[in-house]
Amino acid sequence: MKIWLAVTLAALFAVTPAWGQWTAPVNISMTYGFFSGEATYAFDADGNIHCLFYDFLDSNYGIYYANNIGGTWTKSVFLWGAKYPILVITPDNVMHAFYQANGVWEVTKPAIGGSWSAPVRVAEYPCSGLCLPRDAIVDSTGGIYFLYYNLFDSSANPRSALWGRYKPLGGNWGVTELIKGTNDPDKWPMEGRIAHYNGKFYCSFYYDGSFYKVRDTNGVWGPQKTIPYSGGIGSIAFSPNGEMAVGYARNLAPSGSGLDYEVFVTTSQDLGTTWSPEFCV
């Protein structure tokens, strides 16, 4: 069996400036006999690409670290027995890696040189259910907002929830913040994603519809807001001038006639007050 990591991330290709053409893909996993996926990457201050990816086959799994420092991709074992990596790099050129291994942990390392720190448990209470890292982003001040799940936890209230924590640049992790939760034993807020613009965090998720919440500059999450048009899971992004965009997939097929999912985008020039017509991409 010959399974390759599908390197579809834009960062893992070179683009010719004159024509905007993608180069041929590069296999950075090179782990034959395993499924490779869950790739997460970030650029350091010198433009090098750093990547974590997850290899698995049945109960045998672990995470690899790869980079293209010096112009050639190299890889090494990051941690065997770990899953679901997330990688960000802060403005001080430090890598922050998050992963799941009997809990959710963070380790750090200078982007160039150095070694990985001792692990710190970043998902604290509640984290006695199925505890999974979900997303992380570096804001304009260099702080990190981290999302994680605690699911199907009968000892917690809510039973299943999307949680977040913030750590300022060079500081410590703050309190755990509830973003969206439920006590329904069969549901959870799916596909949580985090974005940042102008000092505020925007978290999108799906729970019987697509929604988002905004965390203000005082660290308070506001009320749930609906993502228009979306029948699927939305993900928020911002342009440098503040245009807000939401991408999502939606099933266009009539009920009972099979699946016909297409990808749509809608945009807002006023941070979600009004929205453009949706566009099928």
CSV table of C-alpha atoms in Angstrom, one decimal:
chain,number,residue,atom,x,y,z
A,1,MET,CA,0.0,0.0,0.0
A,2,LYS,CA,1.3,3.4,-0.9
A,3,ILE,CA,-0.4,6.3,0.8
A,4,TRP,CA,0.9,9.8,0.4
A,5,LEU,CA,0.0,12.9,2.2
A,6,ALA,CA,-2.0,15.0,-0.3
A,7,VAL,CA,-0.2,18.3,-0.1
A,8,THR,CA,-3.0,20.6,-1.2
A,9,LEU,CA,-2.1,23.4,1.2
A,10,ALA,CA,-1.2,26.6,-0.7
A,11,ALA,CA,1.9,27.1,1.5
A,12,LEU,CA,3.4,23.8,0.3
A,13,PHE,CA,3.6,24.9,-3.3
A,14,ALA,CA,5.7,27.6,-5.0
A,15,VAL,CA,3.9,30.1,-7.3
A,16,THR,CA,5.6,31.7,-10.2
A,17,PRO,CA,5.0,35.5,-9.8
A,18,ALA,CA,4.6,36.2,-13.5
A,19,TRP,CA,1.9,33.6,-14.3
A,20,GLY,CA,0.5,32.6,-10.9
A,21,GLN,CA,0.9,28.9,-11.8
A,22,TRP,CA,1.2,26.2,-9.1
A,23,THR,CA,4.3,24.0,-9.3
A,24,ALA,CA,4.1,20.2,-9.1
A,25,PRO,CA,3.1,18.9,-5.6
A,26,VAL,CA,5.8,17.7,-3.3
A,27,ASN,CA,5.4,14.6,-1.1
A,28,ILE,CA,6.6,15.7,2.4
A,29,SER,CA,5.2,12.7,4.3
A,30,MET,CA,7.0,9.8,2.5
A,31,THR,CA,5.5,7.3,5.0
A,32,TYR,CA,4.5,4.3,3.0
A,33,GLY,CA,1.9,1.9,4.5
A,34,PHE,CA,0.2,4.6,6.6
A,35,PHE,CA,-2.5,7.1,6.0
A,36,SER,CA,-1.2,10.7,6.3
A,37,GLY,CA,-3.3,13.7,7.0
A,38,GLU,CA,-4.4,16.4,9.4
A,39,ALA,CA,-1.5,18.6,8.0
A,40,THR,CA,-1.1,21.9,9.8
A,41,TYR,CA,1.5,24.5,8.9
A,42,ALA,CA,2.9,28.0,9.6
A,43,PHE,CA,5.5,30.3,8.2
A,44,ASP,CA,8.4,31.6,10.4
A,45,ALA,CA,9.9,35.1,10.4
A,46,ASP,CA,12.4,34.0,7.6
A,47,GLY,CA,9.7,32.5,5.4
A,48,ASN,CA,10.4,28.9,6.1
A,49,ILE,CA,7.5,26.5,6.3
A,50,HIS,CA,7.0,24.3,9.4
A,51,CYS,CA,4.4,21.5,9.3
A,52,LEU,CA,3.0,18.9,11.6
A,53,PHE,CA,1.0,15.9,10.2
A,54,TYR,CA,-0.7,12.8,11.6
A,55,ASP,CA,0.1,9.3,10.4
A,56,PHE,CA,-2.1,6.4,11.3
A,57,LEU,CA,-3.0,2.8,10.5
A,58,ASP,CA,-5.5,1.2,12.8
A,59,SER,CA,-4.2,1.6,16.4
A,60,ASN,CA,-0.7,2.6,15.3
A,61,TYR,CA,-0.4,6.4,15.0
A,62,GLY,CA,1.7,9.5,15.7
A,63,ILE,CA,2.7,12.9,14.6
A,64,TYR,CA,5.6,14.0,12.4
A,65,TYR,CA,7.3,17.4,12.2
A,66,ALA,CA,8.6,18.6,8.8
A,67,ASN,CA,10.2,21.9,7.5
A,68,ASN,CA,11.8,23.2,4.4
A,69,ILE,CA,14.7,25.1,6.1
A,70,GLY,CA,17.6,25.3,3.7
A,71,GLY,CA,15.3,24.7,0.7
A,72,THR,CA,14.8,20.9,1.2
A,73,TRP,CA,12.0,19.2,3.1
A,74,THR,CA,13.1,17.1,6.1
A,75,LYS,CA,11.0,15.3,8.7
A,76,SER,CA,11.3,13.7,12.1
A,77,VAL,CA,9.0,12.1,14.6
A,78,PHE,CA,7.3,14.7,16.7
A,79,LEU,CA,5.4,12.4,19.1
A,80,TRP,CA,4.2,8.9,18.5
A,81,GLY,CA,0.9,8.0,20.2
A,82,ALA,CA,-0.4,11.6,19.6
A,83,LYS,CA,-3.2,12.8,17.3
A,84,TYR,CA,-4.8,15.9,15.8
A,85,PRO,CA,-1.9,18.4,15.6
A,86,ILE,CA,-2.3,22.2,15.4
A,87,LEU,CA,0.7,24.5,14.8
A,88,VAL,CA,1.0,28.3,15.0
A,89,ILE,CA,4.1,30.6,15.1
A,90,THR,CA,4.1,33.8,17.2
A,91,PRO,CA,5.9,37.1,16.3
A,92,ASP,CA,8.8,36.1,18.5
A,93,ASN,CA,9.5,33.3,16.1
A,94,VAL,CA,8.4,30.6,18.5
A,95,MET,CA,6.4,27.6,17.4
A,96,HIS,CA,3.4,26.5,19.5
A,97,ALA,CA,2.3,22.9,18.8
A,98,PHE,CA,-1.0,21.5,20.2
A,99,TYR,CA,-2.0,17.9,20.1
A,100,GLN,CA,-4.1,15.2,21.8
A,101,ALA,CA,-2.5,12.4,23.9
A,102,ASN,CA,-4.6,11.5,26.9
A,103,GLY,CA,-5.5,15.2,27.2
A,104,VAL,CA,-4.7,18.2,25.1
A,105,TRP,CA,-1.2,19.6,25.4
A,106,GLU,CA,1.0,22.5,24.1
A,107,VAL,CA,4.8,22.4,23.5
A,108,THR,CA,6.9,25.2,22.2
A,109,LYS,CA,10.2,25.5,20.3
A,110,PRO,CA,12.2,28.3,18.6
A,111,ALA,CA,11.5,28.1,14.8
A,112,ILE,CA,15.3,27.9,14.2
A,113,GLY,CA,17.3,25.7,16.6
A,114,GLY,CA,16.4,24.8,20.1
A,115,SER,CA,14.3,21.8,21.3
A,116,TRP,CA,10.7,21.2,22.2
A,117,SER,CA,9.7,22.3,25.7
A,118,ALA,CA,8.0,20.1,28.3
A,119,PRO,CA,4.3,19.7,27.5
A,120,VAL,CA,1.8,21.9,29.3
A,121,ARG,CA,-1.9,20.8,29.6
A,122,VAL,CA,-3.8,23.6,27.8
A,123,ALA,CA,-7.2,22.1,27.9
A,124,GLU,CA,-8.0,22.0,31.6
A,125,TYR,CA,-11.4,21.7,33.2
A,126,PRO,CA,-13.6,20.6,31.7
A,127,CYS,CA,-11.7,17.9,30.0
A,128,SER,CA,-12.8,14.6,31.3
A,129,GLY,CA,-14.8,13.6,28.2
A,130,LEU,CA,-13.6,13.2,24.6
A,131,CYS,CA,-11.2,16.2,24.7
A,132,LEU,CA,-9.9,17.3,21.3
A,133,PRO,CA,-7.9,20.3,20.0
A,134,ARG,CA,-9.9,22.2,17.4
A,135,ASP,CA,-8.3,25.4,16.1
A,136,ALA,CA,-5.8,28.1,17.1
A,137,ILE,CA,-4.9,31.6,15.8
A,138,VAL,CA,-2.3,34.3,16.5
A,139,ASP,CA,-3.8,37.8,16.8
A,140,SER,CA,-2.3,41.1,15.9
A,141,THR,CA,-0.6,41.5,19.3
A,142,GLY,CA,1.0,38.0,19.1
A,143,GLY,CA,-1.4,36.4,21.5
A,144,ILE,CA,-2.9,32.9,20.8
A,145,TYR,CA,-6.6,32.0,21.0
A,146,PHE,CA,-7.0,28.2,21.2
A,147,LEU,CA,-10.2,26.2,20.7
A,148,TYR,CA,-10.9,22.7,22.0
A,149,TYR,CA,-13.8,20.3,22.5
A,150,ASN,CA,-14.9,18.4,25.6
A,151,LEU,CA,-17.6,16.0,24.3
A,152,PHE,CA,-20.0,13.4,25.8
A,153,ASP,CA,-18.9,14.2,29.4
A,154,SER,CA,-21.7,13.2,31.8
A,155,SER,CA,-19.8,14.9,34.6
A,156,ALA,CA,-19.7,18.3,32.9
A,157,ASN,CA,-22.3,21.0,32.4
A,158,PRO,CA,-22.7,21.4,29.5
A,159,ARG,CA,-22.2,17.8,28.5
A,160,SER,CA,-20.6,18.6,25.1
A,161,ALA,CA,-19.1,22.0,24.4
A,162,LEU,CA,-16.7,24.1,22.4
A,163,TRP,CA,-14.3,25.9,24.8
A,164,GLY,CA,-11.5,28.5,24.3
A,165,ARG,CA,-8.5,30.0,26.1
A,166,TYR,CA,-6.3,33.0,25.4
A,167,LYS,CA,-2.6,33.5,26.0
A,168,PRO,CA,-1.0,36.9,25.5
A,169,LEU,CA,2.5,37.0,23.8
A,170,GLY,CA,5.0,35.9,26.4
A,171,GLY,CA,2.2,35.4,29.0
A,172,ASN,CA,0.2,32.6,30.5
A,173,TRP,CA,-3.0,30.9,29.5
A,174,GLY,CA,-6.1,32.7,30.8
A,175,VAL,CA,-9.4,31.2,32.1
A,176,THR,CA,-11.4,28.7,30.1
A,177,GLU,CA,-14.3,30.3,28.2
A,178,LEU,CA,-17.5,28.6,27.1
A,179,ILE,CA,-18.3,29.4,23.5
A,180,LYS,CA,-21.1,27.0,22.7
A,181,GLY,CA,-22.5,24.0,24.6
A,182,THR,CA,-25.3,21.5,24.8
A,183,ASN,CA,-26.6,18.8,27.2
A,184,ASP,CA,-28.2,16.9,24.3
A,185,PRO,CA,-26.4,13.5,24.5
A,186,ASP,CA,-26.4,13.1,20.7
A,187,LYS,CA,-25.2,16.6,19.5
A,188,TRP,CA,-22.3,18.9,19.8
A,189,PRO,CA,-21.3,22.3,18.2
A,190,MET,CA,-19.4,21.0,15.2
A,191,GLU,CA,-16.5,22.3,13.2
A,192,GLY,CA,-15.5,25.2,15.4
A,193,ARG,CA,-13.2,27.7,13.7
A,194,ILE,CA,-11.6,30.9,15.0
A,195,ALA,CA,-10.8,34.2,13.1
A,196,HIS,CA,-9.5,37.5,14.3
A,197,TYR,CA,-10.0,41.1,13.1
A,198,ASN,CA,-9.5,44.5,14.8
A,199,GLY,CA,-9.0,43.2,18.3
A,200,LYS,CA,-12.0,40.8,18.2
A,201,PHE,CA,-12.2,37.0,17.8
A,202,TYR,CA,-14.9,35.5,15.6
A,203,CYS,CA,-15.8,31.8,16.2
A,204,SER,CA,-18.0,29.9,13.7
A,205,PHE,CA,-19.6,26.6,14.4
A,206,TYR,CA,-22.5,24.4,13.2
A,207,TYR,CA,-25.4,23.4,15.5
A,208,ASP,CA,-28.6,22.7,13.6
A,209,GLY,CA,-27.5,25.6,11.4
A,210,SER,CA,-24.4,27.7,10.9
A,211,PHE,CA,-23.6,30.4,13.5
A,212,TYR,CA,-20.9,32.5,14.9
A,213,LYS,CA,-20.1,34.5,18.0
A,214,VAL,CA,-17.8,37.5,18.6
A,215,ARG,CA,-15.5,38.0,21.5
A,216,ASP,CA,-15.1,41.7,22.2
A,217,THR,CA,-11.9,43.5,23.3
A,218,ASN,CA,-12.9,43.0,26.9
A,219,GLY,CA,-12.8,39.2,26.5
A,220,VAL,CA,-16.5,38.7,26.5
A,221,TRP,CA,-18.3,36.4,24.0
A,222,GLY,CA,-21.5,38.0,22.6
A,223,PRO,CA,-24.7,36.4,21.5
A,224,GLN,CA,-25.0,33.8,18.8
A,225,LYS,CA,-25.5,35.2,15.3
A,226,THR,CA,-26.7,33.4,12.2
A,227,ILE,CA,-24.6,32.9,9.1
A,228,PRO,CA,-27.0,33.7,6.2
A,229,TYR,CA,-27.9,31.2,3.4
A,230,SER,CA,-25.7,28.5,4.9
A,231,GLY,CA,-27.1,25.0,5.1
A,232,GLY,CA,-23.6,23.7,5.9
A,233,ILE,CA,-20.6,24.5,8.1
A,234,GLY,CA,-19.3,28.0,7.7
A,235,SER,CA,-15.7,29.3,8.1
A,236,ILE,CA,-15.0,33.0,8.6
A,237,ALA,CA,-12.1,35.0,7.2
A,238,PHE,CA,-11.2,38.7,6.8
A,239,SER,CA,-9.5,40.8,4.2
A,240,PRO,CA,-7.0,43.4,5.3
A,241,ASN,CA,-9.6,46.2,4.7
A,242,GLY,CA,-12.2,44.4,7.0
A,243,GLU,CA,-14.3,42.6,4.4
A,244,MET,CA,-15.8,39.6,6.1
A,245,ALA,CA,-16.2,36.4,4.2
A,246,VAL,CA,-17.9,33.1,5.1
A,247,GLY,CA,-17.3,29.9,3.1
A,248,TYR,CA,-19.5,26.9,3.4
A,249,ALA,CA,-20.8,23.8,1.7
A,250,ARG,CA,-24.4,23.1,1.0
A,251,ASN,CA,-26.4,20.2,-0.4
A,252,LEU,CA,-28.4,21.4,-3.5
A,253,ALA,CA,-30.1,18.0,-4.2
A,254,PRO,CA,-33.8,17.7,-3.5
A,255,SER,CA,-34.6,15.6,-0.4
A,256,GLY,CA,-34.1,11.9,-1.1
A,257,SER,CA,-32.5,12.3,-4.5
A,258,GLY,CA,-28.8,11.9,-3.4
A,259,LEU,CA,-26.1,14.4,-2.6
A,260,ASP,CA,-25.0,17.4,-4.6
A,261,TYR,CA,-22.8,19.5,-2.3
A,262,GLU,CA,-21.4,22.8,-3.6
A,263,VAL,CA,-19.1,25.4,-2.0
A,264,PHE,CA,-20.5,28.9,-1.5
A,265,VAL,CA,-19.2,32.2,-0.3
A,266,THR,CA,-21.0,35.3,1.1
A,267,THR,CA,-19.4,38.5,2.2
A,268,SER,CA,-20.1,41.5,4.4
A,269,GLN,CA,-18.7,45.0,4.3
A,270,ASP,CA,-20.1,45.9,7.7
A,271,LEU,CA,-18.9,43.1,10.0
A,272,GLY,CA,-22.1,41.0,9.6
A,273,THR,CA,-24.9,43.5,9.6
A,274,THR,CA,-25.7,43.0,5.9
A,275,TRP,CA,-24.5,40.3,3.5
A,276,SER,CA,-24.0,39.9,-0.2
A,277,PRO,CA,-25.9,37.4,-2.3
A,278,GLU,CA,-24.2,34.0,-2.0
A,279,PHE,CA,-21.8,33.0,-4.8
A,280,CYS,CA,-21.1,29.4,-5.8
A,281,VAL,CA,-17.4,28.8,-6.2
